[in-house]
Short mmCIF file of C-alpha atoms in Angstrom, two decimals:
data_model
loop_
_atom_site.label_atom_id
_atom_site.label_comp_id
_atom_site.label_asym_id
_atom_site.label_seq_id
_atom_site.Cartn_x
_atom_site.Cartn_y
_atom_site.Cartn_z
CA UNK A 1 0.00 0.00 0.00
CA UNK A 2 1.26 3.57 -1.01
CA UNK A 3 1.18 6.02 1.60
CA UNK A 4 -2.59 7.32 -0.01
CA UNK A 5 -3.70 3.82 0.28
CA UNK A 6 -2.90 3.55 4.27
CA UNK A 7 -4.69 6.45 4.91
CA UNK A 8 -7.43 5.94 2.48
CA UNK A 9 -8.18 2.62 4.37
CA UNK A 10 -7.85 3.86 7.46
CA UNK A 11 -11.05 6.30 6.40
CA UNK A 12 -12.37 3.23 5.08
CA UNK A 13 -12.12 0.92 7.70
CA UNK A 14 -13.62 3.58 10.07
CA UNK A 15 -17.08 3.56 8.01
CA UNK A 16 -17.10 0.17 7.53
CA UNK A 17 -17.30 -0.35 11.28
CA UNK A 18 -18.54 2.73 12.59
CA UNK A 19 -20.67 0.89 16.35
CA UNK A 20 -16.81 0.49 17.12
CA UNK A 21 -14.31 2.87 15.26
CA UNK A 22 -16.19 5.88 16.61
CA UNK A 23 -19.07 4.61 18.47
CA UNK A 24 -17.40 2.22 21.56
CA UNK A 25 -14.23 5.47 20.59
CA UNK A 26 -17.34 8.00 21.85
CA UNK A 27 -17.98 5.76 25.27
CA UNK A 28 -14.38 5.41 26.12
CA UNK A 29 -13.51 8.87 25.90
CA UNK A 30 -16.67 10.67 26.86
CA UNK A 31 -16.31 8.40 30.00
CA UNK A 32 -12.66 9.13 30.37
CA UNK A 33 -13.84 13.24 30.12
CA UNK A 34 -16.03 12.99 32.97
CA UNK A 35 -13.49 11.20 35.16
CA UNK A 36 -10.85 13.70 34.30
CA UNK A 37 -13.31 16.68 35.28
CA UNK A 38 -14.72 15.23 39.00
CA UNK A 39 -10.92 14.48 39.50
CA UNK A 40 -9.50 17.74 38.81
CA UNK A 41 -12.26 20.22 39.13
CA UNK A 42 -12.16 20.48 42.97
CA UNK A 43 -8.24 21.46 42.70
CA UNK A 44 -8.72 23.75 39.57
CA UNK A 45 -11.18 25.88 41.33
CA UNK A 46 -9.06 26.04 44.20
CA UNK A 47 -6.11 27.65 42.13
CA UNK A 48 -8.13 29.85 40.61
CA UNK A 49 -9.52 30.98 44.11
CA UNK A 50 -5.87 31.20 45.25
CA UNK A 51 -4.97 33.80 41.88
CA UNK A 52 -8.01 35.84 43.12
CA UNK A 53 -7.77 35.76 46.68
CA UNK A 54 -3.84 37.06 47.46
CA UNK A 55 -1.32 39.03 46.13
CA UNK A 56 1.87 37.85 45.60
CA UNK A 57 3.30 41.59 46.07
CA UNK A 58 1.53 42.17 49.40
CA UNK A 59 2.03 39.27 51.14
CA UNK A 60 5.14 36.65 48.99
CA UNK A 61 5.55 33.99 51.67
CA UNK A 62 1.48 33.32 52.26
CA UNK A 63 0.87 33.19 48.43
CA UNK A 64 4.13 30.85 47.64
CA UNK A 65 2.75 28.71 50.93
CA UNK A 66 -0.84 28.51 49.30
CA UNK A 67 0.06 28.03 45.53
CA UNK A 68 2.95 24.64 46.80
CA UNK A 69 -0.46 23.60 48.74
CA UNK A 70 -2.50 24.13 45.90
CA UNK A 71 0.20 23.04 43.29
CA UNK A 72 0.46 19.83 45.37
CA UNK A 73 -3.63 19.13 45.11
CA UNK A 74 -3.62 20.11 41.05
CA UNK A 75 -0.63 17.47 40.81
CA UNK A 76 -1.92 14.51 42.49
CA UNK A 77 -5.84 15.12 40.96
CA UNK A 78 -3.67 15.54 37.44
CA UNK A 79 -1.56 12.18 38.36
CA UNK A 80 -4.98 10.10 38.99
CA UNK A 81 -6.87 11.43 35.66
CA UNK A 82 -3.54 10.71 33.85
CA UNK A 83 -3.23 7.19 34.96
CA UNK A 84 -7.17 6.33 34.04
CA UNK A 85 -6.81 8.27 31.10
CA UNK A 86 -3.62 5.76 30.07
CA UNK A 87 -5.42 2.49 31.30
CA UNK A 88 -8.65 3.63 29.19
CA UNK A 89 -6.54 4.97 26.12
CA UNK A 90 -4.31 1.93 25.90
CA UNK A 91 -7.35 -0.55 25.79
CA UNK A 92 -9.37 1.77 23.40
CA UNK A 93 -6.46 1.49 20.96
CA UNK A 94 -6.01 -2.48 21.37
CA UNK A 95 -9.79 -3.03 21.13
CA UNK A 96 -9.74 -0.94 17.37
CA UNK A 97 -6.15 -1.82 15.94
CA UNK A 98 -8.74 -5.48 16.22
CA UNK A 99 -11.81 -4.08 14.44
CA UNK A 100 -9.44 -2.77 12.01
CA UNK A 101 -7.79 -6.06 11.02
CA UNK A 102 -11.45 -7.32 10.49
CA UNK A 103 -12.21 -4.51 8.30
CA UNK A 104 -9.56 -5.69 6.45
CA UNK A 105 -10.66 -8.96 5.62
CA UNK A 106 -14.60 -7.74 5.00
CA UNK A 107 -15.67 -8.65 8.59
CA UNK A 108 -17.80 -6.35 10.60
CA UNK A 109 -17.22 -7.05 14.54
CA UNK A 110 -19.67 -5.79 17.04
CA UNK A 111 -18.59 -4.26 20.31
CA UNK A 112 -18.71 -7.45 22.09
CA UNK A 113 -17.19 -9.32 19.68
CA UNK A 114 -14.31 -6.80 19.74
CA UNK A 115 -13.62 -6.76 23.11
CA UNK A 116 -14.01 -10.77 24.02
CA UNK A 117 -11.05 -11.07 21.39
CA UNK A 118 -8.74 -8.88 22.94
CA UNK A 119 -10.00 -8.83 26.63
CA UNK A 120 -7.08 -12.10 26.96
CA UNK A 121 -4.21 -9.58 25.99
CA UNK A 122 -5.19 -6.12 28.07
CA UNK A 123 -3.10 -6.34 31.20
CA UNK A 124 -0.22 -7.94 28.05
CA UNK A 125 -1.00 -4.34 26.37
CA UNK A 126 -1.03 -2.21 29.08
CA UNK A 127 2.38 -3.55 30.53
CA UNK A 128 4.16 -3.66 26.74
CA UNK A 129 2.68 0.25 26.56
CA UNK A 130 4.37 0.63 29.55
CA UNK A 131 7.71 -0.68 28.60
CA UNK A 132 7.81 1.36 25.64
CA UNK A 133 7.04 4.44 27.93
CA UNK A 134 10.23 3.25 29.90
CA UNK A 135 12.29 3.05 26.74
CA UNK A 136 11.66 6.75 25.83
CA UNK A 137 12.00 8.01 29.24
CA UNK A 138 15.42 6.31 29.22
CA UNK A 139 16.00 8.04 26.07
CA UNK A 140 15.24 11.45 27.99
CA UNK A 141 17.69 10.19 31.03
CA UNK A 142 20.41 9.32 29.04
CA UNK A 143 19.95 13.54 27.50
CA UNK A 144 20.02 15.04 31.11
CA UNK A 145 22.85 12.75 32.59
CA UNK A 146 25.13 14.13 29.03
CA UNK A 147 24.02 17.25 29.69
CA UNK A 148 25.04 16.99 34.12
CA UNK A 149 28.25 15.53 33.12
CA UNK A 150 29.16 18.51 31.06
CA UNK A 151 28.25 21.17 33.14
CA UNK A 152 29.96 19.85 36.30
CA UNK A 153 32.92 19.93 33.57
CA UNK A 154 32.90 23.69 33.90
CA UNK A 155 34.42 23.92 30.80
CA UNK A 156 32.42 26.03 27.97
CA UNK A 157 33.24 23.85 24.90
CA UNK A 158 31.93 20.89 26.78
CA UNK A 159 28.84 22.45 27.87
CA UNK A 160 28.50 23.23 24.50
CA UNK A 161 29.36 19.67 23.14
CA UNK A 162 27.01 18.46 26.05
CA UNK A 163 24.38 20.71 24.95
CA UNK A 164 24.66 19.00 21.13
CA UNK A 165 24.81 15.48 22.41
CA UNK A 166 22.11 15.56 24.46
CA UNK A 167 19.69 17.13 21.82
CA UNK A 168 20.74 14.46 18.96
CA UNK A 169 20.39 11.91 21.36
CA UNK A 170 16.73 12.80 21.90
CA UNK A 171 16.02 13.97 18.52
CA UNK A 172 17.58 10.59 17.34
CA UNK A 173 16.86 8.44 19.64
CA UNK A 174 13.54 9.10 20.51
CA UNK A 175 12.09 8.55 16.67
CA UNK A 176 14.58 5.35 16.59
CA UNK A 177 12.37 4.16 19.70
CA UNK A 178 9.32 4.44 18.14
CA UNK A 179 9.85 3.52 14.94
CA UNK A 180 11.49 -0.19 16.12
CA UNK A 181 8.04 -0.05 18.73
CA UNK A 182 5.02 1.14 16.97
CA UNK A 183 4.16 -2.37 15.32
CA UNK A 184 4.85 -4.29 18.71
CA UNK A 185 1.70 -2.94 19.65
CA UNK A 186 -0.35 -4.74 16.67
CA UNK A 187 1.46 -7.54 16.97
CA UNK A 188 0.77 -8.39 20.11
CA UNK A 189 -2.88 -7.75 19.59
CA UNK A 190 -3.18 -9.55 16.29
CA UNK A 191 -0.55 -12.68 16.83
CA UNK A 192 -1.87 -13.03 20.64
CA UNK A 193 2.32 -12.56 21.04
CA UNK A 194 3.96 -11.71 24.54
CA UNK A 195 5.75 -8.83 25.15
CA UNK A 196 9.11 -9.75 24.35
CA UNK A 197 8.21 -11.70 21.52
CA UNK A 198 5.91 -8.34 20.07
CA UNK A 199 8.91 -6.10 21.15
CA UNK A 200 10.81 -8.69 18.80
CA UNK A 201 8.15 -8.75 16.13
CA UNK A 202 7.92 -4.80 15.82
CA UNK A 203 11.52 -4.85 15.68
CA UNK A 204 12.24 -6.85 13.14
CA UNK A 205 9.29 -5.70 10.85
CA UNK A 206 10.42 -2.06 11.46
CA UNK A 207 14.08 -2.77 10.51
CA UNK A 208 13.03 -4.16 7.29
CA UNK A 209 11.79 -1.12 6.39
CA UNK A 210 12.87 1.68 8.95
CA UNK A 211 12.69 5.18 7.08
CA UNK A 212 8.81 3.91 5.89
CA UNK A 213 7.50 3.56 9.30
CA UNK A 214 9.69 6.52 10.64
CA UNK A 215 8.02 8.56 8.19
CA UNK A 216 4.73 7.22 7.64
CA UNK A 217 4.20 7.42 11.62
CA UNK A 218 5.80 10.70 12.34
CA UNK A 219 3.99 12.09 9.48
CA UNK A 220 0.85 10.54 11.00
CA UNK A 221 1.03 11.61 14.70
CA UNK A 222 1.57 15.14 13.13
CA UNK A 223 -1.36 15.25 11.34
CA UNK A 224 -3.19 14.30 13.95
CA UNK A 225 -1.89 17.08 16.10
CA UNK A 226 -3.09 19.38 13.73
CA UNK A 227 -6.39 17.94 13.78
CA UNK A 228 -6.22 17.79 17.26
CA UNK A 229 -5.31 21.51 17.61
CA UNK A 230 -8.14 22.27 14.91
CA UNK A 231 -10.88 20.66 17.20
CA UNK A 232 -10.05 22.13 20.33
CA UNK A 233 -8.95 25.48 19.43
CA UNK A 234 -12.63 26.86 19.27
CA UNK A 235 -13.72 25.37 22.33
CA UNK A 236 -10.58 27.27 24.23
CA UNK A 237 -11.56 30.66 22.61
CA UNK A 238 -15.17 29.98 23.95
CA UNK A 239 -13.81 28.95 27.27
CA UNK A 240 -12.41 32.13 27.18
CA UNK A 241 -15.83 34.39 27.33
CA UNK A 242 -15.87 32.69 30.87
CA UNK A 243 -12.31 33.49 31.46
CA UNK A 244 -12.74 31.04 34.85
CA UNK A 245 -15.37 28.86 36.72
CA UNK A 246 -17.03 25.95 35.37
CA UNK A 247 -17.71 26.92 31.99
CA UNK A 248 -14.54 27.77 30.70
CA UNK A 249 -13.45 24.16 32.38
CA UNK A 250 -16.06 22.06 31.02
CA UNK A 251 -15.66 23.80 27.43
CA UNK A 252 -12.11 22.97 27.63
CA UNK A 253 -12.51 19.46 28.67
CA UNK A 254 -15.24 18.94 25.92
CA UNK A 255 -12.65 20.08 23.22
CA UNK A 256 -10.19 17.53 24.80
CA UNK A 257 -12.89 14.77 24.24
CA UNK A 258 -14.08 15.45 20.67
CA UNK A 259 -10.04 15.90 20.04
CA UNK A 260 -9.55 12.08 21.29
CA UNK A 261 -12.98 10.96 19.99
CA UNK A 262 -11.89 12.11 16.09
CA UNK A 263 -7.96 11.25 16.23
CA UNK A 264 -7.73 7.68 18.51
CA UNK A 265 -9.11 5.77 16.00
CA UNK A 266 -7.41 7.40 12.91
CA UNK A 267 -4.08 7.00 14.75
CA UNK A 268 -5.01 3.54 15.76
CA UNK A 269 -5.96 2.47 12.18
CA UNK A 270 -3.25 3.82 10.31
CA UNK A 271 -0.71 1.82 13.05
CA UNK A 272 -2.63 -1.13 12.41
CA UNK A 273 -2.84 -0.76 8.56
CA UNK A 274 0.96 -0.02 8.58
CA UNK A 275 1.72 -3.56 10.23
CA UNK A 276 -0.43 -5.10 7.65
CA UNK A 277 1.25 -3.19 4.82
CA UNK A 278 4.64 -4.29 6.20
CA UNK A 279 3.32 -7.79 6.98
CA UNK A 280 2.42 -7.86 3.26
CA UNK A 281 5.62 -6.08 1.71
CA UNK A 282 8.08 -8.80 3.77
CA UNK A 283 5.73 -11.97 4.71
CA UNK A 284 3.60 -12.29 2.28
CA UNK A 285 0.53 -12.09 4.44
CA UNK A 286 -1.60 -10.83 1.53
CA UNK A 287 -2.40 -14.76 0.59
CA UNK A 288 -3.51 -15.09 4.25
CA UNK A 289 -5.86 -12.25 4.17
CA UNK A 290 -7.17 -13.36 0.69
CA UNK A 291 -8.15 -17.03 2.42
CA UNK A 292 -9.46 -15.07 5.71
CA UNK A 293 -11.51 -12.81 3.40
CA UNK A 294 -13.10 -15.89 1.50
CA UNK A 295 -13.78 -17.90 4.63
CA UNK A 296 -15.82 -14.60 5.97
#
């Protein structure tokens, strides 16, 4: 498939299974929403009381003593809705990289269907998701400790060189981490695999054809920011008519959900179209899917 093709049947596979691509997509993250708000409403409203009630010019030490208090709250309430949000985002991805590998093959899957297939592999997915997470964030580590190892050096030229190693190493190795990781993902979904054996499978796929998936995903997750940015960029200029208080919080959270609703399931299609493609390209899985698609 040409790069037109992916995201043609990504489109495709979305309206031939719309109950799941955007319907069980609408649940997930509408539910998701409403966590995120009752978690970090309470804390949100607090700040906001804390900007209105004191003056950091009158009266330093009380205000920095209220906002670390305050800070503290917003954190923790942030931490919670970020860890539901992962467990529920994670799933909702697994759950539709499936529906679209039925689309594929001419099969429509229900809801149900969908989720009794892939129910076996969550806590699989959600532990692979978060070794990949790890992998990154050693990526990031690895930056910082250059960059502390130069500037205990005291010496300019080797803050300087510290300075240039630590940005190639993230803007290298960060791409190199997801490209040789994006297709673990499907392939632990779609081969049942476990984690080390997907991690294995998305490597080897990816090095077959590296600067493809590089470019094809990168190209991809930008897209989708755009998108994203697109969708909720009117609902923050509304928000702003309320400038605080619960409308200008729940118009901002409702951007945040139609964002997800629209771009989690084009995301999650294109990854799982890509495997296929690459699946095809070096395995020849194109006679399997012509015998799957018969037997349907």
């Amino acid at each position: 498939m040409s790069l037109g093709e992916i995201y043609d049947g990504a489109f495709r596979s979305i309206r031939a299974n719309l109950p799941v691509m955007l319907g069980l997509s609408a649940i997930v993250v509408l539910v998701l929403g409403v966590v995120e708000g009752l978690t970090t409403y309470g804390a949100f409203e607090d700040f906001n009381r804390l900007l209105g009630r004191l003056d950091p010019a009158e009266d330093p030490e009380a205000f920095l003593e209220a906002l670390t208090s305050s800070g503290s709250s917003f954190l923790l309430s942030s931490g919670v809705s970020t860890l539901i949000s992962f467990l529920g985002t994670t799933i909702l991805t697994g759950l539709l990289i499936h529906a679209v590998s039925q689309a594929v093959i001419g099969r429509q899957t229900s809801i149900g269907q969908v989720w009794t297939e892939v129910r076996p592999q969550i806590l699989r997915l959600l532990l692979l998701t978060i070794v990949i997470g790890l992998l990154l964030t050693a990526v990031g580590v690895a930056a910082v400790v250059i960059l502390a190892l130069t500037l205990v050096s005291g010496s300019t030229a080797l803050v300087l060189l510290g300075v240039l190693l630590a940005l190639v190493t993230v803007l290298v190795g960060i791409p190199v981490v997801l490209t040789f990781t994006v297709l673990a993902t499907p392939a632990l979904i779609l081969e049942r695999a476990t984690i080390g054996t997907a991690l294995s499978r998305g490597f080897t796929l990816a090095r077959r054809s590296f600067w493809r998936v590089l470019g094809i995903y990168l190209l991809t997750v930008v897209l989708v920011g755009i998108v994203s940015t697109a969708i909720t960029w009117p609902f923050g200029q509304v928000a702003l008519i309320f400038e605080t208080g619960p409308g200008a919080f729940v118009l901002t959270l409702l951007g945040g959900v139609v964002a997800n609703w629209i771009t989690i399931p084009i995301l999650a299609a294109v990854v799982a179209l890509l495997y296929i493609d690459i699946r095809i390209r070096t395995e020849g899985l194109d006679a399997e899917l012509a015998r799957a698609a018969q037997e349907s």
